[in-house]
Coordinates of C-alpha atoms in Angstrom, one line a residue:
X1 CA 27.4 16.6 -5.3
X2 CA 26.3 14.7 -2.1
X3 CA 29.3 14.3 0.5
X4 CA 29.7 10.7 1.9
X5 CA 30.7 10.2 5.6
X6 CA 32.2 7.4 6.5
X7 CA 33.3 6.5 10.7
X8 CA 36.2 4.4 9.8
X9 CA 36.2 3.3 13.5
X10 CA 32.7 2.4 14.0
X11 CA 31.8 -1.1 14.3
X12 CA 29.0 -0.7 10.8
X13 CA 31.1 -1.9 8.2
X14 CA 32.5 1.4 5.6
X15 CA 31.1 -0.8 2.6
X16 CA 27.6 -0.9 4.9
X17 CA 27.8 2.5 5.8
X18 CA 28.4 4.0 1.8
X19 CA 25.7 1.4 0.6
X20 CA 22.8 2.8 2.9
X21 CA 24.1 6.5 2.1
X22 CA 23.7 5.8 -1.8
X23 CA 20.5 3.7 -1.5
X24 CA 18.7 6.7 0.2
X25 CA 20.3 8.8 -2.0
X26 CA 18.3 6.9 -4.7
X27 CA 15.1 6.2 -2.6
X28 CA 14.6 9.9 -1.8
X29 CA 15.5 11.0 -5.5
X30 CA 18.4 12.6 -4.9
X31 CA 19.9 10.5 -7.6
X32 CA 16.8 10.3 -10.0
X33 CA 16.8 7.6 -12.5
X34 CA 19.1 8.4 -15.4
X35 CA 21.7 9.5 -12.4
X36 CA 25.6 9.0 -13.1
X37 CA 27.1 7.8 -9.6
X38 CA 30.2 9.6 -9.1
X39 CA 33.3 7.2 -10.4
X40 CA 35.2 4.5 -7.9
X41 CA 38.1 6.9 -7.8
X42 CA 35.9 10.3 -7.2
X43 CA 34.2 8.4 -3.8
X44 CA 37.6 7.3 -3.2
X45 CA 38.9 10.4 -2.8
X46 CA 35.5 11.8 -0.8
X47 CA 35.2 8.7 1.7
X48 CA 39.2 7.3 1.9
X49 CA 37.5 4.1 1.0
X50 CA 39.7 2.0 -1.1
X51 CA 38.3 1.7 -5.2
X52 CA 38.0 -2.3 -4.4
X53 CA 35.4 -1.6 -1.3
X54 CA 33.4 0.9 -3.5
X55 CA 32.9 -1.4 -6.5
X56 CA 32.2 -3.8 -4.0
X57 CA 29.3 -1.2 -2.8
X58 CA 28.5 -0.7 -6.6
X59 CA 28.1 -4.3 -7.8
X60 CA 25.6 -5.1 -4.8
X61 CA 23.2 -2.2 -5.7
X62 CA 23.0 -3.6 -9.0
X63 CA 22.4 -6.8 -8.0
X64 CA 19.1 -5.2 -5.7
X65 CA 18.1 -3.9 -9.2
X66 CA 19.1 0.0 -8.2
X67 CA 21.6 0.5 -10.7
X68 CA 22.8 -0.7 -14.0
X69 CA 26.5 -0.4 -14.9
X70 CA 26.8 0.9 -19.1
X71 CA 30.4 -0.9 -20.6
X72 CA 32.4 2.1 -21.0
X73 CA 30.2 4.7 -19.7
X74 CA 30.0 4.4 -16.1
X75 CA 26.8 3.1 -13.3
X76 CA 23.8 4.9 -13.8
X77 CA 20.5 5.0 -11.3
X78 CA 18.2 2.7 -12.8
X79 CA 14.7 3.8 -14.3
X80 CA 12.4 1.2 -12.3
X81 CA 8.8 0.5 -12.6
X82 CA 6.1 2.8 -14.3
X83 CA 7.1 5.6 -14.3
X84 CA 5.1 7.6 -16.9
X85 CA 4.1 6.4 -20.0
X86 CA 2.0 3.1 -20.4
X87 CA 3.7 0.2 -21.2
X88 CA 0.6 -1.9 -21.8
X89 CA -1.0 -1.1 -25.0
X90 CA -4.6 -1.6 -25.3
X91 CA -5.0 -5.0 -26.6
X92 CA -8.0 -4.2 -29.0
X93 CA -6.4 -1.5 -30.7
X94 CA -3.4 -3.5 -31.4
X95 CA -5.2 -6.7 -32.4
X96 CA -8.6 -5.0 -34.1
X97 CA -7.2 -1.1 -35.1
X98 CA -10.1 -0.3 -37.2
X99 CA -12.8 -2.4 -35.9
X100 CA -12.2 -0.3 -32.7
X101 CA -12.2 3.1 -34.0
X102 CA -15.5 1.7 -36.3
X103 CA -17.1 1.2 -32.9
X104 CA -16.0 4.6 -31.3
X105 CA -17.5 6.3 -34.6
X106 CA -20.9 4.3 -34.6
X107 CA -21.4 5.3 -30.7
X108 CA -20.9 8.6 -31.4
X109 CA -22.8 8.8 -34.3
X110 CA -25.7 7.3 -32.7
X111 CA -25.4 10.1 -29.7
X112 CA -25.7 12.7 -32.2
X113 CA -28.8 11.3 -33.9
X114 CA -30.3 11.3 -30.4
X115 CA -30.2 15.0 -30.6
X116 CA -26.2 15.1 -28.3
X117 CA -23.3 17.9 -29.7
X118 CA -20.2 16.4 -30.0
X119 CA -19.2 18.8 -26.1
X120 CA -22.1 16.8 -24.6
X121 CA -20.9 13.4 -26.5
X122 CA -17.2 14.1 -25.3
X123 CA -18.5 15.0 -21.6
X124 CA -20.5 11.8 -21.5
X125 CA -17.9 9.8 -22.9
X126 CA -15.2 11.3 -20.4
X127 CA -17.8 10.9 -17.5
X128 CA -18.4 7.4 -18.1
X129 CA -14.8 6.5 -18.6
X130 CA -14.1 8.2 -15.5
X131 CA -16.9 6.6 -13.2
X132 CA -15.4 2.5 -14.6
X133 CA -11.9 3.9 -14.1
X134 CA -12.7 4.8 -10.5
X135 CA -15.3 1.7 -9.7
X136 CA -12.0 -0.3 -11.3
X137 CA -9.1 1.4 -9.7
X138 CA -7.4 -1.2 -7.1
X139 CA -4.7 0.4 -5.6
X140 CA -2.0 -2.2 -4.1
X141 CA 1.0 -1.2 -1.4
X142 CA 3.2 -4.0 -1.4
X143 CA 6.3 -4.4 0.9
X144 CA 7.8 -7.1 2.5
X145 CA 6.4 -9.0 5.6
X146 CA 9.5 -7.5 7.5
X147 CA 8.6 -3.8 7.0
X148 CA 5.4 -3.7 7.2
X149 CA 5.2 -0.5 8.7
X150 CA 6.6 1.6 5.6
X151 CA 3.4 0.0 4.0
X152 CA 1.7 1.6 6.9
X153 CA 3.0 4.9 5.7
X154 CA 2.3 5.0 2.8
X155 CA -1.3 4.0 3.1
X156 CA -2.1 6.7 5.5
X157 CA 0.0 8.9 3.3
X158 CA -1.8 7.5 -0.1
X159 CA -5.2 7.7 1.1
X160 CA -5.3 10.9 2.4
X161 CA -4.2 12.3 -0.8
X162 CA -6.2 9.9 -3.5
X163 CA -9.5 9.9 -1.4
X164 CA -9.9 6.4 -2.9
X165 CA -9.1 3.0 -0.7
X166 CA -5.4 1.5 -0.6
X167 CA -5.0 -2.0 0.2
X168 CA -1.7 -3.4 1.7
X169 CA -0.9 -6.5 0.6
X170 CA 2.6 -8.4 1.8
X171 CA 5.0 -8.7 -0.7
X172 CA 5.2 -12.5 -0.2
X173 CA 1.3 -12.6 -1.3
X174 CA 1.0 -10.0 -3.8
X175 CA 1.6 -12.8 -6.4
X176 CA -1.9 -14.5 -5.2
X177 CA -3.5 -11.2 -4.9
X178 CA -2.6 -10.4 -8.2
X179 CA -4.4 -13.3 -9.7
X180 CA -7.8 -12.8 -8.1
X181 CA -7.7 -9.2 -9.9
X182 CA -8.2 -8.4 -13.6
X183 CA -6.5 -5.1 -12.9
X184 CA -4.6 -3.3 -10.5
X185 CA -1.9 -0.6 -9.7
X186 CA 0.8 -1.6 -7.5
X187 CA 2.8 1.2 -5.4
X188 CA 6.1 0.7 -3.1
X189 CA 8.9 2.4 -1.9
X190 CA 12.0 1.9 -4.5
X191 CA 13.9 0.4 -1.6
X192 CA 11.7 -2.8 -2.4
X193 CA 10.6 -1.9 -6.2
X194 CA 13.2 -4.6 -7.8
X195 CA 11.3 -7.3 -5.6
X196 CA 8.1 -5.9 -6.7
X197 CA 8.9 -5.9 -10.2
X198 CA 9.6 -9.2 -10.2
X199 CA 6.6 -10.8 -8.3
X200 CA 4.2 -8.2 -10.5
X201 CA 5.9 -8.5 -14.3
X202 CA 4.3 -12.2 -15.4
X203 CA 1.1 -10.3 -14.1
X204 CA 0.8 -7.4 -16.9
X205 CA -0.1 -4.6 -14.0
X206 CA 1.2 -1.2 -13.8
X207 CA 4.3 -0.8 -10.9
X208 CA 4.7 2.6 -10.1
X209 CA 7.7 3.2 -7.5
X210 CA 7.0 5.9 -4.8
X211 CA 9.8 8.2 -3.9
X212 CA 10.3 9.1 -0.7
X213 CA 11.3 12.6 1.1
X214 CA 15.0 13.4 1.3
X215 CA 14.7 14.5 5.0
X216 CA 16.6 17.6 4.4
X217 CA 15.4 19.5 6.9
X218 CA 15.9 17.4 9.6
X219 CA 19.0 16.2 8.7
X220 CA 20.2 19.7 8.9
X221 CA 19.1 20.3 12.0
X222 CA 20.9 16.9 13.1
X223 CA 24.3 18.3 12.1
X224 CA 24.0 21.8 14.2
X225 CA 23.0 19.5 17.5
X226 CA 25.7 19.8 20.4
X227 CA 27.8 16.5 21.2
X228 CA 26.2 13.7 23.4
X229 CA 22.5 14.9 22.7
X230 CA 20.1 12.3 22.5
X231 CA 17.8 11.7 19.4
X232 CA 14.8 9.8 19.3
X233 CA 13.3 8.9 16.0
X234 CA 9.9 7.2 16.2
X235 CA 8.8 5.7 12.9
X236 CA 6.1 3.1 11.8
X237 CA 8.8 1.9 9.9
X238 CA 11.3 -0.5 11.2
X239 CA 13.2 -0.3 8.0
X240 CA 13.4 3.9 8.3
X241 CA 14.4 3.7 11.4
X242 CA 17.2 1.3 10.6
X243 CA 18.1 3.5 8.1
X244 CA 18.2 6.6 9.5
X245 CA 20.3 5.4 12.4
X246 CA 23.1 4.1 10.2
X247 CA 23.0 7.7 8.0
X248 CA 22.7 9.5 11.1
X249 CA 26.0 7.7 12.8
X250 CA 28.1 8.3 9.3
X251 CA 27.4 12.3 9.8
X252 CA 27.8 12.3 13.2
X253 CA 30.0 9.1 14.7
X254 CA 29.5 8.1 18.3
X255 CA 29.1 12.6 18.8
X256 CA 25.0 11.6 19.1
X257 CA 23.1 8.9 21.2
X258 CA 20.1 7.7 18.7
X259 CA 17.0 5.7 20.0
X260 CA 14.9 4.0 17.8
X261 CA 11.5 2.7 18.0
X262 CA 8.2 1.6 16.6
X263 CA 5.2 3.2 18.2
X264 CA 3.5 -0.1 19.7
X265 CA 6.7 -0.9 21.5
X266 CA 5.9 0.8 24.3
X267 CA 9.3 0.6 26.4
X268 CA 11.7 1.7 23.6
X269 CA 9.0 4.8 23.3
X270 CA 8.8 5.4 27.2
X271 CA 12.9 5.3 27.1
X272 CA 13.3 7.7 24.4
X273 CA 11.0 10.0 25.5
X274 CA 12.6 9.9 29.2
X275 CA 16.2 10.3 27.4
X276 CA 16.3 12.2 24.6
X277 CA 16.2 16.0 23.8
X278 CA 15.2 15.7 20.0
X279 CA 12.5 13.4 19.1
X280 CA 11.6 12.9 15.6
X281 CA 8.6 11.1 14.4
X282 CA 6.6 10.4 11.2
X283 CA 3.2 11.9 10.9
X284 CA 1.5 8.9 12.0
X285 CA 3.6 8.3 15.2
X286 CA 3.3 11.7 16.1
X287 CA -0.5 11.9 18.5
X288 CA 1.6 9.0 20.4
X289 CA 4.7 10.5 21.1
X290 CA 2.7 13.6 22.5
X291 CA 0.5 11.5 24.6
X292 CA 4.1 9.7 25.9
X293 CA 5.9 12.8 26.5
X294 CA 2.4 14.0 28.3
X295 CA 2.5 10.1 30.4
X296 CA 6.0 11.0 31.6
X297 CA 6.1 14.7 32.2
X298 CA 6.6 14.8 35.9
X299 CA 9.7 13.0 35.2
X300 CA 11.2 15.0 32.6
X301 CA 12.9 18.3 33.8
X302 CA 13.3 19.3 29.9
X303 CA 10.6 18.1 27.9
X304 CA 12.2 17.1 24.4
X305 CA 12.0 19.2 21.0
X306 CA 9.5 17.0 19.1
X307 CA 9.4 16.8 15.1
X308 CA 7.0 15.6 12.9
X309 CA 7.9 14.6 9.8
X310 CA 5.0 15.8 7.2
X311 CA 5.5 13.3 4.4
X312 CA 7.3 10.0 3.7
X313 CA 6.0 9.9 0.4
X314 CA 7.6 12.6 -2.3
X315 CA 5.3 15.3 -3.2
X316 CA 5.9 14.4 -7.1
X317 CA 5.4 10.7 -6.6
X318 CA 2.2 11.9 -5.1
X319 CA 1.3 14.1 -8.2
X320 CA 2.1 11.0 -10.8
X321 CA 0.4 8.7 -9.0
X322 CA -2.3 10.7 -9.6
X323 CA -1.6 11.5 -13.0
X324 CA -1.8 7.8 -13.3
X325 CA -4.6 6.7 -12.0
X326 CA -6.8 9.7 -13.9
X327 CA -6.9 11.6 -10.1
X328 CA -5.9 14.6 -11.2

């Protein structure tokens, strides 16, 4: 079970503090969907939050579209976008079942009259399919105007591992995007995904939410790091870097100084990297922080422990997306 710390003297609200904790908790899939959250009076008696503050907690991550509360059961981590399995049923099949395996049958049958075996008939069928999926593929990351940078992320992230474009595409537009396109697979973060769903459901395109990593690692380093360090966390993010100083402060209270910043703000950067002796930074950050900590070096008597983060995307959100799009 996944202990709770809440700073009951720090001036983040404990209703504030327990809703980020949770919400990562889902983003990062360490409540997958299907999830039970642990009962008012079990967090009660983890946090020494009162039952009122925690269903207070509870109702507003349904209301984002997290969760979804079962009369008589309990709250339970809600399944959100695609998430395997097609919901979209091919239109002709439905409408026209036996016209459309007629014309299947009389394309094959004309292949093998050509002279084709049915393995070269399959392999040109499969290699056609494959070359209009690709040529059709449009790949959408949509977040919100605000965050930006998470879209960043997962762009750089995307692309790298599909080896096929990704467009980024604001939230507030992906409603006029999404009717100059006849098809199209739309990716975000599941800290935006009820949002997405919404803007992308009268549109009949797949939404697939994108886990992202649980930080484990460097969380666990955070805990073990002596009173009144400094931490720097550099992220293209604005939204991660939010987050991770509110989950930071309920592990550690006021014990740790964190510094945040966004890479193109270049006096937050130059103050954390004068300050702090941990600096972590996502992948794409991390070729500036260097050449920061490089800038500054004669000023620095300890240059500062830098981390880079390999992935804000989950390896197994990765590997469906994949599935999905016929990339693997």
């Amino acid at each position: 079970m996944i202990q709770f710390r809440i700073q009951p003297d720090s001036e983040i609200p404990a209703s504030a503090q327990l809703f980020n904790q949770i919400r990562f908790a889902i983003a990062s899939r360490q409540y997958p969907p299907g999830y039970k959250l642990p009962s008012t009076r079990a967090l009660a008696m983890q946090t020494g939050l009162h039952r009122n503050t925690i269903s207070k907690v509870y109702r507003q991550l349904e209301d984002d579209g997290l969760v979804e509360s079962l009369a008589g059961s309990g709250i339970y981590v809600r399944a959100q976008g695609h998430e395997g399995g097609s919901k979209l049923p091919s239109p002709i099949l439905r409408q026209h079942p036996d016209e459309a395996y007629t014309l299947v049958q009389q394309a094959l049958d004309e292949l093998l009259s050509h002279g084709c075996s049915l393995n070269q008939a399959r392999e040109l069928f499969l290699a056609e399919i494959d070359w209009r999926l690709r040529c059709s593929a449009q790949v959408l990351v949509a977040v919100p105007s605000h965050d930006m940078g998470a879209g960043e992320l997962m762009v750089y992230e995307l692309e790298a591992a599909l080896k096929i474009p990704v467009q980024l595409v604001a939230m507030e537009e992906l409603a006029v995007v999404l009717d100059k396109t006849n098809s199209a697979t739309v990716v975000t973060s599941r800290y935006f995904i009820g949002s997405v769903e919404e803007i992308a459901a009268p549109k009949a395109v797949r939404v697939i939410p994108l886990d992202i990593y649980d930080y484990t690692k460097e969380l666990n380093l955070l805990k073990t790091l002596p009173k009144e360090n400094c931490v720097g966390i550099v992220s293209l993010s604005s939204g991660i870097a939010r987050a991770a100083e509110v989950i930071l402060h309920g592990l550690r209270g006021d014990e740790l100084l964190v510094m945040t910043s966004q890479p193109k703000d270049a006096y937050k950067l130059h103050a954390i990297v004068k300050r702090a002796e941990v600096i972590i930074s996502d992948q794409a950050c991390f070729a500036t922080v260097q050449a920061a900590v490089q800038t500054f070096a004669e000023d620095i008597i300890r240059p500062p422990k830098l981390i880079k983060v390999e992935n804000y995307i989950g390896t197994n959100s990765i590997n469906l997306l994949k599935r999905e799009l016929g990339l693997s």
